[in-house]
Every structure is written in C-alpha cells, then in structure tokens.
Coordinates of C-alpha atoms in Angstrom, one line a residue:
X273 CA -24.3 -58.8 5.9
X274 CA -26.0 -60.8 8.3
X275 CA -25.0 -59.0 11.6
X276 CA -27.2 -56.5 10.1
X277 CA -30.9 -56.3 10.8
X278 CA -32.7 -54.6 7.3
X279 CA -31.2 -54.2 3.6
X280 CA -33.2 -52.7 0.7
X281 CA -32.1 -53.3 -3.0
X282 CA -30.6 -50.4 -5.0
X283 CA -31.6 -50.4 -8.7
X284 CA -30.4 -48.1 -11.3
X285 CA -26.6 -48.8 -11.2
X286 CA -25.7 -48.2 -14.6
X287 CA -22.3 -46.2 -13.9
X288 CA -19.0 -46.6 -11.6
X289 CA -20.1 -43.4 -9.6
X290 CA -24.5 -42.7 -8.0
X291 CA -25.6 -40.9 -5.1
X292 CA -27.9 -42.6 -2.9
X293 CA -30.2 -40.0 -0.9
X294 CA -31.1 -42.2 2.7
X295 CA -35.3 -42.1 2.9
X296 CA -36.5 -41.4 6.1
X297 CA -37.4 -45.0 6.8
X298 CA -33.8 -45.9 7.3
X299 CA -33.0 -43.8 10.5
X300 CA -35.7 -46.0 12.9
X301 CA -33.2 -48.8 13.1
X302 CA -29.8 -47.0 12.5
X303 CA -27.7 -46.1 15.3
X304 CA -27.6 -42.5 16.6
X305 CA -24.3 -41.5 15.1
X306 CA -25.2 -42.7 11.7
X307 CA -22.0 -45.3 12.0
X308 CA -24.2 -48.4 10.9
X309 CA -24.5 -48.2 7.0
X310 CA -23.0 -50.3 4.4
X311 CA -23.5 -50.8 0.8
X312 CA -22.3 -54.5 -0.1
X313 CA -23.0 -56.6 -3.6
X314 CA -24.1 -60.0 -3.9
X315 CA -22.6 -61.9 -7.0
X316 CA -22.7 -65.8 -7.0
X317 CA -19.8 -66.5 -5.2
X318 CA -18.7 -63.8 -3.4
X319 CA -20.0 -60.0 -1.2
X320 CA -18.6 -56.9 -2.3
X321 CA -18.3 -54.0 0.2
X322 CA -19.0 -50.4 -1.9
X323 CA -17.3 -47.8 -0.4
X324 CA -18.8 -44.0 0.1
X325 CA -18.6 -40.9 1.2
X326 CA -21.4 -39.4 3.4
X327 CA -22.4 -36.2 2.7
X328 CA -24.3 -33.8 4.7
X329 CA -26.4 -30.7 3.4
X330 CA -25.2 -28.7 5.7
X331 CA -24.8 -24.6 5.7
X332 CA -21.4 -23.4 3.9
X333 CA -19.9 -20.2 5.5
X334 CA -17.5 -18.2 4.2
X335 CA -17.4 -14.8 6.4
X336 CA -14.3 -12.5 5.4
X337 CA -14.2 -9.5 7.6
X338 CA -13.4 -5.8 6.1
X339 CA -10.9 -3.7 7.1
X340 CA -12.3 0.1 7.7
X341 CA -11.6 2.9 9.9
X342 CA -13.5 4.7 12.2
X343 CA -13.8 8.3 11.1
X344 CA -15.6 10.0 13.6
X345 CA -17.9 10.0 16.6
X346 CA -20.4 12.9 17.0
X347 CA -23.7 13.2 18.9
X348 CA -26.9 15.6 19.0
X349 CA -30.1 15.4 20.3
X350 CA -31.2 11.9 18.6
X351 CA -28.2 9.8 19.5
X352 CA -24.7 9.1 19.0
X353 CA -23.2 8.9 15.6
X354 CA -20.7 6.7 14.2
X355 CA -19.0 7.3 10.9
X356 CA -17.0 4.3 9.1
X357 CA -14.7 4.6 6.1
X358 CA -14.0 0.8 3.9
X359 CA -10.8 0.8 3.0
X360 CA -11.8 -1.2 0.0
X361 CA -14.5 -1.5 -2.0
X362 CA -16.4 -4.6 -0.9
X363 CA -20.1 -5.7 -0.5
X364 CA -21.2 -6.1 2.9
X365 CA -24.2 -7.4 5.0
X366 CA -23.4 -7.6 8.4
X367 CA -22.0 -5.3 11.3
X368 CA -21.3 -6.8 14.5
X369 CA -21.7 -4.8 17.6
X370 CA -19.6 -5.6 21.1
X371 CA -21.6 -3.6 23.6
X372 CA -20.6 -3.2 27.5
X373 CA -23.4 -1.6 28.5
X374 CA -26.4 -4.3 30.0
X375 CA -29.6 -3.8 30.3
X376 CA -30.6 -1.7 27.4
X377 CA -33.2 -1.1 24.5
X378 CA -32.1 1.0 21.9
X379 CA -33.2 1.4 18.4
X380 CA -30.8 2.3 15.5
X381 CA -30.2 3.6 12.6
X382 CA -27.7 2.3 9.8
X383 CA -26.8 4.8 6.8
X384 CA -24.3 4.2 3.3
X385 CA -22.8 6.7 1.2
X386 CA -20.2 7.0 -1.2
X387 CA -19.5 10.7 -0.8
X388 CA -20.8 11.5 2.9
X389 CA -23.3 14.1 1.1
X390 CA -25.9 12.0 0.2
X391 CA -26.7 9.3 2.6
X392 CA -29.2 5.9 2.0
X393 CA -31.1 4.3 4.6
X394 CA -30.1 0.6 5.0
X395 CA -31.8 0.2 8.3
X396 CA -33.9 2.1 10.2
X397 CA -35.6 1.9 14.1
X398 CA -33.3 -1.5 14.0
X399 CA -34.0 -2.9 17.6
X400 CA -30.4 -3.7 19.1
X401 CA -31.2 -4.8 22.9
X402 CA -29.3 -6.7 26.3
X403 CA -31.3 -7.8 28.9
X404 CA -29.7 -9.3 32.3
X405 CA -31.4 -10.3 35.4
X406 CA -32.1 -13.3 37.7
X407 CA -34.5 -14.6 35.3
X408 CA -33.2 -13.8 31.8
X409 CA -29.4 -13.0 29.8
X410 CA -30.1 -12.4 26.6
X411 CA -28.3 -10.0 23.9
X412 CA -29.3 -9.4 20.6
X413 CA -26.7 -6.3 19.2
X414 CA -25.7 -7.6 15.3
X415 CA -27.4 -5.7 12.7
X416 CA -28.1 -7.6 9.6
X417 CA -29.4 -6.3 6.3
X418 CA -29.0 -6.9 2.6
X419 CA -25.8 -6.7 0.5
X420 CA -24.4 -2.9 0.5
X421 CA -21.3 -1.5 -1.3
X422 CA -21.0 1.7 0.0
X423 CA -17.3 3.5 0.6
X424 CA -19.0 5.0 4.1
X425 CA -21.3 4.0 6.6
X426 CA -23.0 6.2 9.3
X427 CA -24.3 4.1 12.7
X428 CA -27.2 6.1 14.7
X429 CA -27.2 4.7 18.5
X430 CA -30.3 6.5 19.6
X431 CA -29.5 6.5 23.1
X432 CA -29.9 9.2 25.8
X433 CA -26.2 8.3 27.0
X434 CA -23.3 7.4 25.4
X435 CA -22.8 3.5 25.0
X436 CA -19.9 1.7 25.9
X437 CA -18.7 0.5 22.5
X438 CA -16.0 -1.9 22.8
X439 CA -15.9 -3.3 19.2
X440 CA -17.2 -3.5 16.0
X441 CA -17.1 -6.0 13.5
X442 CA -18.1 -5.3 9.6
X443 CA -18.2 -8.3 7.5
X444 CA -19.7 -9.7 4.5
X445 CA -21.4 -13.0 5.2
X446 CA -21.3 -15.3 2.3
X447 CA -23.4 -18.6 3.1
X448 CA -24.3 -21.3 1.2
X449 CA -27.7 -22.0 2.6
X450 CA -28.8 -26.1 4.1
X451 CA -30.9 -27.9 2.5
X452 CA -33.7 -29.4 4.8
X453 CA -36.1 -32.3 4.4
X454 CA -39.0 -31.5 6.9
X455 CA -40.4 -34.5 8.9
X456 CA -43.9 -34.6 9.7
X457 CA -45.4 -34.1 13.3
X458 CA -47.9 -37.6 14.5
X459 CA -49.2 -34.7 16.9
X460 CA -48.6 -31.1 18.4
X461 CA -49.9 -30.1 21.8
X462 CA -49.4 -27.2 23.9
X463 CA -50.6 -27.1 27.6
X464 CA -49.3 -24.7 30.5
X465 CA -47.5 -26.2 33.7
X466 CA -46.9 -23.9 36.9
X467 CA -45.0 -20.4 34.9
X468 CA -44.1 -23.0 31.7
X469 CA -45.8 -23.6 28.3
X470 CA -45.0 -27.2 27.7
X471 CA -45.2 -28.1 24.1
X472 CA -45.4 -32.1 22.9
X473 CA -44.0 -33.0 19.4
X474 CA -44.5 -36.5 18.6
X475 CA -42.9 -37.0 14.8
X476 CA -44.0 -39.9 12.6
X477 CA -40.7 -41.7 12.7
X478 CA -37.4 -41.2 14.5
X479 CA -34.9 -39.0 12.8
X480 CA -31.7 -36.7 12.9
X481 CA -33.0 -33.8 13.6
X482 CA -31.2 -30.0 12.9
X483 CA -33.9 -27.5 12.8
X484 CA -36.5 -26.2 15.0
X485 CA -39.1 -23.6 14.0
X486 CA -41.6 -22.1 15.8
X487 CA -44.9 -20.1 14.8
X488 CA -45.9 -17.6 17.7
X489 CA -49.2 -15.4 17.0
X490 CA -48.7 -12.5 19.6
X491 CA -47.9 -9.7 18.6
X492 CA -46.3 -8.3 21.4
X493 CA -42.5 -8.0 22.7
X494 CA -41.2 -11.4 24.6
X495 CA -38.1 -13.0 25.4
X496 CA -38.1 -16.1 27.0
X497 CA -35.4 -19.0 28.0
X498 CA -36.6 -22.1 26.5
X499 CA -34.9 -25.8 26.8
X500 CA -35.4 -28.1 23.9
X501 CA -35.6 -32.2 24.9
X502 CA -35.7 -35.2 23.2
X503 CA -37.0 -38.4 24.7
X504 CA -34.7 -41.4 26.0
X505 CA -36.4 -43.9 27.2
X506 CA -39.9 -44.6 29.0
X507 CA -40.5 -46.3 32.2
X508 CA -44.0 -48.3 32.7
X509 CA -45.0 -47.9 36.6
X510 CA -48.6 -47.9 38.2
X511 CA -49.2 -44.9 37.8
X512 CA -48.8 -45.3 33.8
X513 CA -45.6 -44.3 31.5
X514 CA -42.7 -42.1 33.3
X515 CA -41.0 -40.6 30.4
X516 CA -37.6 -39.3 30.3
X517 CA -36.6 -36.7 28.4
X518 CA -32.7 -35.3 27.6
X519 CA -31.7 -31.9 27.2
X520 CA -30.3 -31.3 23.7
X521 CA -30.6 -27.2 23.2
X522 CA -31.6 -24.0 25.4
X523 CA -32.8 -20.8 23.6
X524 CA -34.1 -17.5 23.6
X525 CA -37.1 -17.3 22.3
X526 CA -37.6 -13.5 21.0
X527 CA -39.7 -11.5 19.1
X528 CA -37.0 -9.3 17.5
X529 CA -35.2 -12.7 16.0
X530 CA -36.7 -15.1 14.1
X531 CA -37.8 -17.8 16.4
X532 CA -35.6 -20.8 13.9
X533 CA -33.2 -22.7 15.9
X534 CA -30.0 -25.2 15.3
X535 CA -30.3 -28.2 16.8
X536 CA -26.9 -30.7 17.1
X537 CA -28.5 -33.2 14.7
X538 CA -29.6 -35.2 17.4
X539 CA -31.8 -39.2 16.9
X540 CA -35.1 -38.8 18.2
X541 CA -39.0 -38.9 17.7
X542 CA -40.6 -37.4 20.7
X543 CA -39.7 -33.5 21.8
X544 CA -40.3 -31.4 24.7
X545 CA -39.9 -27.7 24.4
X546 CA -40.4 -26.3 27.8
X547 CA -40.8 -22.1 27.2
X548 CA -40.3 -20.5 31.0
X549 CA -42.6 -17.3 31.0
X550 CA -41.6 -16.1 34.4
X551 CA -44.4 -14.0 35.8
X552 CA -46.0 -13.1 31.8
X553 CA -48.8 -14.3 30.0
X554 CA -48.3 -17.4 27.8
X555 CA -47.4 -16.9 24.1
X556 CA -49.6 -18.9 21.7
X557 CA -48.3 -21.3 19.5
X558 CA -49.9 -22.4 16.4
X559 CA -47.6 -24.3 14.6
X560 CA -44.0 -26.0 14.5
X561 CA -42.1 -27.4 12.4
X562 CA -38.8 -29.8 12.5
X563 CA -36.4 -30.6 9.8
X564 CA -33.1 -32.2 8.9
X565 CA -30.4 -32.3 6.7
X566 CA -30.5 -34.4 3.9
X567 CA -28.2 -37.4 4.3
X568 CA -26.7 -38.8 0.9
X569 CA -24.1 -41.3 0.4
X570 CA -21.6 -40.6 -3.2
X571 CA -20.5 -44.6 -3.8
X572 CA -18.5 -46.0 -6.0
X573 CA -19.7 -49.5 -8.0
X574 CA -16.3 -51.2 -9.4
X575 CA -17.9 -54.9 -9.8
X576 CA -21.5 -56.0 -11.0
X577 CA -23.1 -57.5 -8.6
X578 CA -27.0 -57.0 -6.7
X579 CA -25.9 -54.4 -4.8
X580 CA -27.9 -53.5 -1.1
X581 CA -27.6 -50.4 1.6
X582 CA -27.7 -52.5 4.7
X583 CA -28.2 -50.9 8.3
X584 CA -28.8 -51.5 11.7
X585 CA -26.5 -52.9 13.8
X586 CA -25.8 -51.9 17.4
X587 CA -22.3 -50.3 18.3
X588 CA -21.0 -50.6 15.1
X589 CA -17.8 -48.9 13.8
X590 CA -17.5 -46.3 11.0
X591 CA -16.4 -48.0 7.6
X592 CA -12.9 -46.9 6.9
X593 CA -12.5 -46.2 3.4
X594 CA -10.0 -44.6 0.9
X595 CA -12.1 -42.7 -0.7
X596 CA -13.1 -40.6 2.2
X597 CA -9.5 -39.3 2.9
X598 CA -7.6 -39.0 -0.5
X599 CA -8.8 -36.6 -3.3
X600 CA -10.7 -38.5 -6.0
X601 CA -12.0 -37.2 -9.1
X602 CA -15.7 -37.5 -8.8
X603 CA -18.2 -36.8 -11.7
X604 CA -20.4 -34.2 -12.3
X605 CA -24.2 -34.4 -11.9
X606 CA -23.9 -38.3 -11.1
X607 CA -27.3 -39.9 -10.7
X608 CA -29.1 -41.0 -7.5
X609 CA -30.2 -44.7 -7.7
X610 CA -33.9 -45.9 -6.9
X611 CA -35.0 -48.0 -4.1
X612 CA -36.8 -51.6 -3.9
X613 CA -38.5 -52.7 -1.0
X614 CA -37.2 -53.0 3.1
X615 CA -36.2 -56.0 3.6
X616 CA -35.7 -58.2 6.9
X617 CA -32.4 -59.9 7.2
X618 CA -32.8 -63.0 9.0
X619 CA -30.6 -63.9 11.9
X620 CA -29.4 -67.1 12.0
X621 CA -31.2 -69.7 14.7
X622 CA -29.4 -70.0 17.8
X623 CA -28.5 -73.7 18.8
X624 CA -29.2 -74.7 22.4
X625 CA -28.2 -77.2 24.0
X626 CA -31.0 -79.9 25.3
X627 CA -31.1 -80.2 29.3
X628 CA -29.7 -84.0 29.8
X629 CA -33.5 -84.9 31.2
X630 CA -36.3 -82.9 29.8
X631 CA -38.7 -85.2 31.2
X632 CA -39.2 -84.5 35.5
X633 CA -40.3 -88.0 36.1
X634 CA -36.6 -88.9 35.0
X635 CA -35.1 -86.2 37.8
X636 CA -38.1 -87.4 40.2
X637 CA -37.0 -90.9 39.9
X638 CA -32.8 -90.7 40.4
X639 CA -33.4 -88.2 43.7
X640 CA -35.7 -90.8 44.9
X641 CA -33.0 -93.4 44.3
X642 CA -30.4 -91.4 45.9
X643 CA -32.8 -91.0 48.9
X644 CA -33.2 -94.2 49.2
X645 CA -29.6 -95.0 49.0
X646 CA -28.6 -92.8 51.7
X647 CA -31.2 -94.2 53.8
X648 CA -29.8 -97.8 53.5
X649 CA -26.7 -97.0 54.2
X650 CA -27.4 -94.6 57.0
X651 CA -29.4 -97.7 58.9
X652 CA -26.4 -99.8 58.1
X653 CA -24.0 -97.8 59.8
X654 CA -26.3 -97.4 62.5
X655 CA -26.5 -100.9 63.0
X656 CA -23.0 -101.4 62.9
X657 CA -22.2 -99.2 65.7
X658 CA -25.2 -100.8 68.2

C-alpha cells in the first residue's frame, strides 16, 4: 500500500457485497486509464486485497433492425414518395437513409398507417441535408422520431429531382440511457482568432471526461467543423506559459442536431474547442457544459479488517481478479459505502549515502599533500639525472 500516494477510509461495511461510487477528488492523482485503484484491509497482522469490478454508466444499445418491403415509389408535384410495408408488427423510431446524392437540402415528410387510407403525420418539414466542399463534409440524412407501430409507412422526399437512394434502414432503437455526473467549469471564455472562435474551459479538477454540450444563441442555419483538445503539458518560456494542447474529438457543429457530443473518456482539466467559421459570422456561445460517467467499483469484503480505496501510482497494472471474468451471483440493491477523509500515504525516507569528506578543508588538505608530494619527487628525479 505504500507504493501508493493517497488512501481514504471506507466506512459502512456491514455486508460481503457494497458499491463504492469514486468522488471526483480521486481522478487528480489517478492515472489516465483508471488502472491505479485498489481496495486493501488493514487487520493487525496482515493487508487484505478486495477485489472489484468497475463499472461504467455507460449507454446500453440494443438496435434490432425490421424487416419490410418496399411497396412502391411514386412522385407528383411535391416530391417523391416512398411507401414501406413491416412485415411484422413492431415499434419503431428510427429510419436510416443512405443517400448518393451530395450537396443537398431537402426537407421531408414521414407518414404511418395501418390501412394506407388514413395516414398520421410522424414527421413533417424534417431537414435531411449533405454538404461537401473544400471547407466542409457533413451529412445529416437519419430521421428520428418517437416510437410508432404502424403496418405502413409513407416517406415524402420533397425534392425537385429524384434522389439517388441507395438504402434504407428501419430500426427500433432501444437505449438504455448514461448516467452523467457534470463537473463544474473554474472559467469559460470565448474570444475569436483569425476565422476561429476559440473557446477556454478550465474545469475545477481533472477528470474523465465523455460529454460535451454546447449552448449556441443564433438562431440562424450553421454548420461548422470544430476540433475538441485537451491540455498536456505547459512550457514556461520568456514570453510566459506555451501550452500544448492534444486533439481528442472533431465535430460538426450544426443547427439541425443537437449540438451534444461523445468524447472517448479522456483525463483532463483544461479544454480547447476551436469552431472554424470559414468566411461566416461567429456563433455566440453562452454556456457549456462537460460531464462524465459515473465510475463505481461492486467489491466484495470476505475478512474484517479497516478497509481503504488506495490510488495513485504511476504505470501501474490493472488488478487481475476472478471476479471480473467468471459469473458470480451478485446481490440486489447492495449499498454504496461512505467516505472518511483523503489521506497522504507517506513514502518511506530514502537513505543516502554520506560523501567520505563532507568537510572541503579535508579535500583541500590531501590535494595539497599530493601536490606537494609530486613536487618532491619531481626535484628528486631531477636531481638525479644532473
């Protein structure tokens, strides 16, 4: 336990089986990949290792695709239609659209019925777009809307000419949503650099981080590229700090989507989000906000002991433990144990070795002896030879 550098006391262990939710505290002195946490027991004569699983409140998808056939394909005046028979009945929320066509701005229309007389709007003037240049690829062509359980669906392309459909995907999209903890920003600022809006997050403490949000007041249509960084390391020159920052995400940033992005649970505190705006006007920002999963370890208490979750230790390995690869029976509802205070470990003193003279006059004293030395004998020898 001592090659670690903090440990804080768990209290409440009352059964073989608690949950213990990591504060935010903890991830300043972990390592990046979370590798670095232990949960060992102190008895009188001996340290217990706890072993755990960790467990991260991460999104749970579970998309089934439906099978349907396409019945027909008309068009008129307002657009191209598209008429889709499910084979089964099954609830669905989610087409997906494969588009050849680049460049385009259409807006659609997305109809259910279960007799193909009357028909009920699921979505209408639906923005489905792709925009390609030397500045910009973005494509945006999945319609989303709530659950529907219709036997037919009518699709309304309004577009002057006939798009190049290549696929389409109907699925119902079951997720269990994340749970986030948000982390608090130290300070938010938002200045413009050449064609860039720079925005600085600087976050109270440094933490995994796997959600970006961001609050944009115009009203108007945008989509710009933007690169998400994280801060590595700082340089102090004479001009004052050089900071460098690492790219961990880049983005679309557009007003048809919400503007919520995955990040790959990346260690950090400082953030640069760098939003190109080409030759447009800057967007204003008013707000962000950054979250992260919640990070909980399920442990299992065999002995009774004065048990600690120790961290921080560079390079260390993951724990290998049983109970993470076999299937174990683990309670219901178990209880999350309480924290005491952050404690300190302290290293052991390292033992140096004295110099063999710590005082100069000594050093002084035996060159001047060897000097002299030499020059005896040197004189001798010279003497010798005359």
């Amino acid at each position: 336990m001592k090659s670690y550098s903090k440990k804080i006391e768990l209290k409440g262990i009352e059964n073989q089986w608690h949950t213990i939710q990591l504060p935010n505290e903890v991830f300043q002195n972990m390592n990046s990949n979370l590798t670095d946490i232990r949960v060992y027991g102190v008895t009188a004569t001996d340290t217990i290792e706890a072993p755990y699983i960790h467990n991260v409140s991460k999104a749970i998808d579970a998309n089934s695709f439906i099978s349907f056939n396409l019945l027909n394909t008309v068009n008129n005046a307002k657009g191209f239609f598209y008429t889709y028979e499910v084979q089964e009945k099954e609830t669905i929320n989610e087409i997906k659209l494969s588009i050849k066509d680049t460049n385009f701005n259409w807006l659609v229309t997305l109809e259910g019925s279960q007799n193909q007389q009357e028909w009920f709007t699921l979505l209408d003037d639906y923005r489905i777009l792709s925009i390609m240049n030397d500045q910009t690829e973005y494509s945006f062509t999945t319609l989303k809307f709530s659950d529907a359980n219709f036997k037919f669906y009518r699709l309304l392309i309004k577009s002057p000419e006939k798009p190049n459909l290549e696929s389409v995907k109907i699925l119902k999209k079951a997720k269990k949503a994340p749970q986030y903890r948000d982390y608090t920003n130290r300070s938010f600022n938002v200045f413009e650099e050449e064609k860039n809006t720079i925005i600085n997050v600087d976050l109270k403490s440094r933490a995994p981080l796997n959600l970006l949000e961001l609050s944009v007041d115009d009203k108007i249509d945008y989509y710009r590229p933007i690169t998400i960084q994280y801060l590595i390391d700082s340089v102090k020159t004479e001009k004052g700090y050089h900071y460098n920052y690492r790219t961990m995400a880049t983005r679309t940033l557009s007003s048809i989507e919400e503007n919520s992005f995955q990040l790959p649970g990346t260690m950090a505190q400082k953030l640069r989000i760098i939003v190109s705006n080409n030759d447009n006007q800057p967007l204003i920002f008013s707000n962000i906000s950054i979250k992260g999963y919640i990070h909980s370890l399920t442990t299992r208490f065999t002995e009774p002991a004065t048990y600690f979750l120790v961290y921080g230790k560079i390079n260390d390995k993951s724990p290998n433990y049983d109970i993470a690869k076999t299937s174990i029976s683990i309670p219901e509802n178990i209880s999350s144990l309480e924290f005491g205070d952050t404690i300190n470990i302290p290293k052991s003193a390292i033992k140096t070795t004295p110099p063999l003279f710590e005082n100069q006059w000594w050093l002084w004293s035996i060159l001047t002896i060897i000097i002299l030395s030499l020059g005896y004998f040197t004189i001798r020898m010279m003497k010798k030879e005359i």
